[in-house]
Amino acid sequence: STRGQFFIWATSLEFFSAPWHCSLAMVQACSAVLSLLMLLLSPMWCQARRHNSSLEPDDFKDNYFNIFKSGNRNAASHLWTSFVMQRAASLPEKTVLRAFKYFCAVSGSLLPDDPRTIYKVILPRVTGGKASGAVRHCCWPCICDMHDLVRVDTKTMETANGKKRYDFLVIGDPCRNATALNASFKDPFSGEKAPLSVAASEVKCHNGKLVGAVYSDHGYPIIGLLFNAKDDMDAATERYGRDEHDPTFGFGGMCVMRQRHGYNSGMGLIFHL
């Protein structure tokens, strides 16, 4: 098992709270169809017009194929993070922080900035202790994978308002055991086998590092932001309450049932190999 170091996203594609699944044998075909649809919805000339000047929802759609060359965003939220941080220095802090709400750190799905995407969680810090905050997800199973496999670390990010240290969501570096990318696993939805390099084609290693990733202060790939400003915490608390005995704030029992059923919902089994 590579659970301690290899936290990797999704075999299936999901649209917000209504996921649909591709078998592993169909991953490349599904990616091709998604690529065509997004190409039709987001013409290349839009990318040229926007260039590097903003971080609005359309910028994410327009640049999808610049970021995910294969059209497959599975396991690759680190690339969304890099996209945001590369543009951050010229934009107001408020704009940059809001941009992290436009994608799910677990699945990589694009999201609306909508209250139904808010979840509350308590996660361990890589340096010890706990951090509470709000996160954004496409569906509830992602909060289970978040709780099980994601940690919190710091990183200084520069915006137009200056430099500041933020709490980011981080994963174990899959490139510490890059050979695992060639290992096959059995899809809990279809029963078929395929290597991780097919299911997560944008997860690539070079010289022992995850290609395209921004690394945290203690050397972990960043996949998203932990929202712990007062407004974000108030919105999450209003939705999920204050019971800190369950670090998933109401989803603990559902996460246990998901595990008992072989992770046959949400992003599937990949995280748990």
Short mmCIF file of N, CA and C in Angstrom, two decimals, residues 139-255:
data_model
loop_
_atom_site.label_atom_id
_atom_site.label_comp_id
_atom_site.label_asym_id
_atom_site.label_seq_id
_atom_site.Cartn_x
_atom_site.Cartn_y
_atom_site.Cartn_z
N CYS A 139 -19.21 16.83 -4.38
CA CYS A 139 -20.18 15.89 -3.80
C CYS A 139 -19.64 15.39 -2.46
N TRP A 140 -20.53 14.80 -1.66
CA TRP A 140 -20.16 14.45 -0.29
C TRP A 140 -19.04 13.42 -0.18
N PRO A 141 -18.89 12.41 -1.06
CA PRO A 141 -17.79 11.46 -0.86
C PRO A 141 -16.41 12.11 -0.83
N CYS A 142 -16.28 13.29 -1.44
CA CYS A 142 -14.98 13.96 -1.45
C CYS A 142 -14.56 14.38 -0.05
N ILE A 143 -15.53 14.66 0.83
CA ILE A 143 -15.16 15.05 2.18
C ILE A 143 -14.56 13.85 2.92
N CYS A 144 -14.95 12.64 2.55
CA CYS A 144 -14.37 11.44 3.16
C CYS A 144 -12.90 11.30 2.77
N ASP A 145 -12.61 11.44 1.47
CA ASP A 145 -11.22 11.36 1.02
C ASP A 145 -10.40 12.51 1.58
N MET A 146 -11.01 13.68 1.68
CA MET A 146 -10.33 14.83 2.27
C MET A 146 -9.92 14.51 3.71
N HIS A 147 -10.85 14.00 4.49
CA HIS A 147 -10.58 13.68 5.89
C HIS A 147 -9.52 12.60 6.02
N ASP A 148 -9.58 11.58 5.18
CA ASP A 148 -8.67 10.44 5.31
C ASP A 148 -7.24 10.75 4.86
N LEU A 149 -7.10 11.58 3.83
CA LEU A 149 -5.82 11.62 3.13
C LEU A 149 -5.19 13.00 2.95
N VAL A 150 -5.89 14.05 3.26
CA VAL A 150 -5.36 15.39 3.04
C VAL A 150 -4.93 16.01 4.37
N ARG A 151 -3.88 16.79 4.31
CA ARG A 151 -3.36 17.47 5.49
C ARG A 151 -3.26 18.98 5.21
N VAL A 152 -2.86 19.74 6.21
CA VAL A 152 -2.75 21.19 6.08
C VAL A 152 -1.31 21.62 6.31
N ASP A 153 -0.83 22.50 5.43
CA ASP A 153 0.50 23.09 5.60
C ASP A 153 0.44 24.54 5.11
N THR A 154 1.46 25.30 5.43
CA THR A 154 1.48 26.72 5.09
C THR A 154 2.29 26.98 3.83
N LYS A 155 2.04 28.14 3.23
CA LYS A 155 2.81 28.63 2.09
C LYS A 155 2.57 30.12 1.98
N THR A 156 3.62 30.88 1.73
CA THR A 156 3.47 32.32 1.50
C THR A 156 3.12 32.56 0.05
N MET A 157 2.05 33.30 -0.16
CA MET A 157 1.58 33.63 -1.50
C MET A 157 1.51 35.14 -1.65
N GLU A 158 1.95 35.64 -2.79
CA GLU A 158 1.91 37.07 -3.05
C GLU A 158 0.71 37.43 -3.90
N THR A 159 -0.06 38.42 -3.45
CA THR A 159 -1.14 39.01 -4.24
C THR A 159 -0.83 40.49 -4.41
N ALA A 160 -1.73 41.20 -5.07
CA ALA A 160 -1.53 42.64 -5.23
C ALA A 160 -1.55 43.38 -3.90
N ASN A 161 -2.07 42.73 -2.87
CA ASN A 161 -2.10 43.32 -1.54
C ASN A 161 -0.85 43.03 -0.73
N GLY A 162 0.08 42.24 -1.30
CA GLY A 162 1.31 41.92 -0.61
C GLY A 162 1.46 40.43 -0.35
N LYS A 163 2.49 40.07 0.38
CA LYS A 163 2.77 38.67 0.69
C LYS A 163 2.14 38.30 2.03
N LYS A 164 1.61 37.06 2.07
CA LYS A 164 0.95 36.60 3.29
C LYS A 164 1.01 35.08 3.32
N ARG A 165 1.11 34.53 4.51
CA ARG A 165 1.12 33.06 4.65
C ARG A 165 -0.30 32.55 4.84
N TYR A 166 -0.64 31.51 4.09
CA TYR A 166 -1.98 30.92 4.12
C TYR A 166 -1.89 29.44 4.46
N ASP A 167 -3.02 28.91 4.92
CA ASP A 167 -3.15 27.47 5.15
C ASP A 167 -3.65 26.81 3.86
N PHE A 168 -2.87 25.85 3.37
CA PHE A 168 -3.22 25.15 2.14
C PHE A 168 -3.47 23.66 2.41
N LEU A 169 -4.22 23.05 1.52
CA LEU A 169 -4.48 21.62 1.54
C LEU A 169 -3.36 20.92 0.78
N VAL A 170 -2.77 19.90 1.40
CA VAL A 170 -1.63 19.22 0.78
C VAL A 170 -1.83 17.71 0.80
N ILE A 171 -1.11 17.05 -0.08
CA ILE A 171 -1.14 15.59 -0.17
C ILE A 171 0.29 15.05 -0.08
N GLY A 172 0.40 13.75 0.15
CA GLY A 172 1.69 13.09 0.05
C GLY A 172 2.15 13.10 -1.39
N ASP A 173 3.43 13.25 -1.61
CA ASP A 173 3.97 13.38 -2.96
C ASP A 173 4.00 12.02 -3.65
N PRO A 174 3.18 11.81 -4.71
CA PRO A 174 3.18 10.51 -5.39
C PRO A 174 4.51 10.20 -6.05
N CYS A 175 5.35 11.21 -6.29
CA CYS A 175 6.62 10.98 -6.97
C CYS A 175 7.70 10.46 -6.04
N ARG A 176 7.39 10.31 -4.76
CA ARG A 176 8.29 9.59 -3.87
C ARG A 176 8.25 8.09 -4.15
N ASN A 177 7.20 7.67 -4.84
CA ASN A 177 7.07 6.26 -5.24
C ASN A 177 6.45 6.24 -6.63
N ALA A 178 7.19 6.79 -7.59
CA ALA A 178 6.67 6.99 -8.94
C ALA A 178 6.30 5.69 -9.64
N THR A 179 6.90 4.59 -9.25
CA THR A 179 6.57 3.32 -9.89
C THR A 179 5.13 2.91 -9.63
N ALA A 180 4.52 3.47 -8.57
CA ALA A 180 3.12 3.15 -8.28
C ALA A 180 2.19 3.63 -9.38
N LEU A 181 2.63 4.60 -10.17
CA LEU A 181 1.79 5.09 -11.26
C LEU A 181 1.55 4.02 -12.32
N ASN A 182 2.43 3.05 -12.38
CA ASN A 182 2.29 1.97 -13.37
C ASN A 182 1.60 0.74 -12.81
N ALA A 183 1.20 0.81 -11.54
CA ALA A 183 0.52 -0.32 -10.92
C ALA A 183 -0.96 -0.32 -11.29
N SER A 184 -1.50 -1.49 -11.56
CA SER A 184 -2.91 -1.60 -11.91
C SER A 184 -3.75 -1.77 -10.65
N PHE A 185 -4.99 -1.36 -10.73
CA PHE A 185 -5.94 -1.57 -9.64
C PHE A 185 -7.29 -1.90 -10.24
N LYS A 186 -8.14 -2.46 -9.42
CA LYS A 186 -9.46 -2.89 -9.86
C LYS A 186 -10.49 -1.82 -9.57
N ASP A 187 -11.15 -1.36 -10.59
CA ASP A 187 -12.16 -0.32 -10.46
C ASP A 187 -13.39 -0.88 -9.74
N PRO A 188 -13.80 -0.26 -8.62
CA PRO A 188 -14.96 -0.79 -7.89
C PRO A 188 -16.28 -0.63 -8.64
N PHE A 189 -16.31 0.20 -9.67
CA PHE A 189 -17.54 0.39 -10.44
C PHE A 189 -17.69 -0.64 -11.55
N SER A 190 -16.60 -0.92 -12.27
CA SER A 190 -16.68 -1.81 -13.43
C SER A 190 -16.05 -3.18 -13.20
N GLY A 191 -15.15 -3.26 -12.21
CA GLY A 191 -14.42 -4.50 -12.00
C GLY A 191 -13.23 -4.66 -12.92
N GLU A 192 -12.97 -3.69 -13.78
CA GLU A 192 -11.85 -3.76 -14.72
C GLU A 192 -10.57 -3.28 -14.06
N LYS A 193 -9.44 -3.64 -14.66
CA LYS A 193 -8.14 -3.24 -14.15
C LYS A 193 -7.44 -2.32 -15.15
N ALA A 194 -6.72 -1.36 -14.63
CA ALA A 194 -5.95 -0.43 -15.45
C ALA A 194 -4.89 0.23 -14.57
N PRO A 195 -3.80 0.71 -15.16
CA PRO A 195 -2.78 1.40 -14.36
C PRO A 195 -3.21 2.79 -13.95
N LEU A 196 -2.65 3.27 -12.88
CA LEU A 196 -2.95 4.61 -12.41
C LEU A 196 -2.55 5.68 -13.43
N SER A 197 -1.52 5.38 -14.22
CA SER A 197 -1.08 6.35 -15.21
C SER A 197 -2.13 6.59 -16.29
N VAL A 198 -3.07 5.67 -16.45
CA VAL A 198 -4.18 5.87 -17.39
C VAL A 198 -5.32 6.62 -16.70
N ALA A 199 -5.63 6.21 -15.48
CA ALA A 199 -6.73 6.85 -14.75
C ALA A 199 -6.41 8.28 -14.38
N ALA A 200 -5.14 8.59 -14.19
CA ALA A 200 -4.72 9.94 -13.79
C ALA A 200 -3.56 10.38 -14.67
N SER A 201 -3.85 10.63 -15.93
CA SER A 201 -2.80 10.85 -16.93
C SER A 201 -2.03 12.15 -16.75
N GLU A 202 -2.56 13.09 -15.96
CA GLU A 202 -1.85 14.35 -15.75
C GLU A 202 -0.95 14.32 -14.52
N VAL A 203 -0.91 13.20 -13.82
CA VAL A 203 0.00 13.05 -12.68
C VAL A 203 1.30 12.49 -13.21
N LYS A 204 2.31 13.34 -13.30
CA LYS A 204 3.59 12.97 -13.91
C LYS A 204 4.74 13.40 -13.01
N CYS A 205 5.80 12.63 -13.08
CA CYS A 205 6.96 12.91 -12.23
C CYS A 205 8.17 13.27 -13.08
N HIS A 206 9.00 14.16 -12.56
CA HIS A 206 10.26 14.52 -13.20
C HIS A 206 11.27 14.82 -12.11
N ASN A 207 12.36 14.09 -12.13
CA ASN A 207 13.41 14.24 -11.12
C ASN A 207 12.86 14.15 -9.70
N GLY A 208 11.93 13.22 -9.53
CA GLY A 208 11.39 12.97 -8.19
C GLY A 208 10.37 13.97 -7.70
N LYS A 209 9.90 14.87 -8.56
CA LYS A 209 8.92 15.88 -8.18
C LYS A 209 7.68 15.78 -9.05
N LEU A 210 6.55 16.19 -8.49
CA LEU A 210 5.28 16.19 -9.20
C LEU A 210 5.25 17.36 -10.18
N VAL A 211 5.14 17.06 -11.45
CA VAL A 211 5.21 18.08 -12.49
C VAL A 211 4.07 19.08 -12.33
N GLY A 212 4.41 20.36 -12.32
CA GLY A 212 3.42 21.42 -12.26
C GLY A 212 2.94 21.78 -10.87
N ALA A 213 3.43 21.09 -9.85
CA ALA A 213 2.94 21.33 -8.49
C ALA A 213 3.68 22.48 -7.82
N VAL A 214 2.96 23.22 -6.97
CA VAL A 214 3.56 24.15 -6.03
C VAL A 214 3.68 23.41 -4.70
N TYR A 215 4.86 23.48 -4.10
CA TYR A 215 5.10 22.74 -2.86
C TYR A 215 4.97 23.67 -1.65
N SER A 216 4.45 23.10 -0.57
CA SER A 216 4.24 23.85 0.67
C SER A 216 5.55 24.07 1.41
N ASP A 217 5.46 24.77 2.54
CA ASP A 217 6.67 25.08 3.31
C ASP A 217 7.42 23.84 3.76
N HIS A 218 6.71 22.74 3.96
CA HIS A 218 7.36 21.52 4.41
C HIS A 218 7.42 20.45 3.33
N GLY A 219 7.28 20.87 2.08
CA GLY A 219 7.59 19.99 0.96
C GLY A 219 6.48 19.08 0.47
N TYR A 220 5.23 19.52 0.55
CA TYR A 220 4.11 18.72 0.08
C TYR A 220 3.40 19.42 -1.08
N PRO A 221 2.93 18.66 -2.07
CA PRO A 221 2.17 19.28 -3.17
C PRO A 221 0.87 19.89 -2.67
N ILE A 222 0.61 21.11 -3.10
CA ILE A 222 -0.61 21.83 -2.71
C ILE A 222 -1.72 21.54 -3.71
N ILE A 223 -2.92 21.21 -3.19
CA ILE A 223 -4.06 20.91 -4.07
C ILE A 223 -5.22 21.88 -3.90
N GLY A 224 -5.12 22.79 -2.95
CA GLY A 224 -6.21 23.73 -2.73
C GLY A 224 -5.98 24.55 -1.48
N LEU A 225 -6.97 25.35 -1.14
CA LEU A 225 -6.88 26.27 -0.01
C LEU A 225 -7.86 25.85 1.09
N LEU A 226 -7.42 25.94 2.34
CA LEU A 226 -8.33 25.78 3.47
C LEU A 226 -8.89 27.15 3.80
N PHE A 227 -10.20 27.30 3.68
CA PHE A 227 -10.83 28.59 3.91
C PHE A 227 -11.14 28.75 5.40
N ASN A 228 -10.39 29.61 6.07
CA ASN A 228 -10.60 29.79 7.50
C ASN A 228 -10.82 31.25 7.90
N ALA A 229 -11.14 32.10 6.92
CA ALA A 229 -11.55 33.46 7.24
C ALA A 229 -12.92 33.43 7.91
N LYS A 230 -13.25 34.47 8.64
CA LYS A 230 -14.48 34.49 9.43
C LYS A 230 -15.73 34.25 8.56
N ASP A 231 -15.82 34.90 7.42
CA ASP A 231 -17.00 34.74 6.57
C ASP A 231 -17.16 33.30 6.11
N ASP A 232 -16.06 32.67 5.74
CA ASP A 232 -16.11 31.27 5.29
C ASP A 232 -16.49 30.34 6.44
N MET A 233 -15.92 30.58 7.60
CA MET A 233 -16.23 29.74 8.75
C MET A 233 -17.68 29.92 9.18
N ASP A 234 -18.17 31.15 9.13
CA ASP A 234 -19.58 31.40 9.50
C ASP A 234 -20.52 30.68 8.55
N ALA A 235 -20.20 30.72 7.25
CA ALA A 235 -21.05 30.04 6.25
C ALA A 235 -21.04 28.54 6.46
N ALA A 236 -19.87 27.98 6.77
CA ALA A 236 -19.76 26.53 7.00
C ALA A 236 -20.47 26.13 8.29
N THR A 237 -20.33 26.95 9.33
CA THR A 237 -20.97 26.65 10.61
C THR A 237 -22.49 26.72 10.49
N GLU A 238 -22.97 27.69 9.74
CA GLU A 238 -24.41 27.82 9.53
C GLU A 238 -24.97 26.57 8.85
N ARG A 239 -24.18 25.98 7.98
CA ARG A 239 -24.64 24.81 7.22
C ARG A 239 -24.47 23.51 8.01
N TYR A 240 -23.40 23.41 8.81
CA TYR A 240 -23.06 22.13 9.43
C TYR A 240 -22.96 22.15 10.95
N GLY A 241 -23.10 23.30 11.57
CA GLY A 241 -23.06 23.34 13.01
C GLY A 241 -21.66 23.36 13.59
N ARG A 242 -21.58 23.08 14.91
CA ARG A 242 -20.31 23.22 15.63
C ARG A 242 -19.85 21.92 16.30
N ASP A 243 -20.44 20.79 16.00
CA ASP A 243 -20.08 19.52 16.65
C ASP A 243 -18.73 19.04 16.13
N GLU A 244 -17.68 19.26 16.92
CA GLU A 244 -16.34 18.92 16.49
C GLU A 244 -15.95 17.48 16.85
N HIS A 245 -16.90 16.70 17.39
CA HIS A 245 -16.60 15.29 17.65
C HIS A 245 -16.50 14.51 16.35
N ASP A 246 -17.15 14.98 15.30
CA ASP A 246 -17.04 14.38 13.97
C ASP A 246 -16.29 15.36 13.09
N PRO A 247 -15.03 15.06 12.72
CA PRO A 247 -14.24 16.01 11.93
C PRO A 247 -14.77 16.23 10.53
N THR A 248 -15.75 15.44 10.10
CA THR A 248 -16.40 15.68 8.80
C THR A 248 -17.73 16.43 8.97
N PHE A 249 -18.13 16.69 10.21
CA PHE A 249 -19.33 17.45 10.54
C PHE A 249 -20.59 16.86 9.89
N GLY A 250 -20.85 15.60 10.23
CA GLY A 250 -22.10 14.98 9.80
C GLY A 250 -21.98 13.91 8.75
N PHE A 251 -20.80 13.74 8.17
CA PHE A 251 -20.64 12.76 7.10
C PHE A 251 -19.87 11.51 7.55
N GLY A 252 -19.50 11.47 8.83
CA GLY A 252 -18.69 10.35 9.31
C GLY A 252 -19.33 8.99 9.08
N GLY A 253 -20.62 8.84 9.41
CA GLY A 253 -21.30 7.57 9.21
C GLY A 253 -21.40 7.19 7.75
N MET A 254 -21.65 8.15 6.89
CA MET A 254 -21.72 7.89 5.46
C MET A 254 -20.35 7.48 4.92
N CYS A 255 -19.28 8.07 5.45
CA CYS A 255 -17.93 7.70 5.02
C CYS A 255 -17.60 6.27 5.41
#
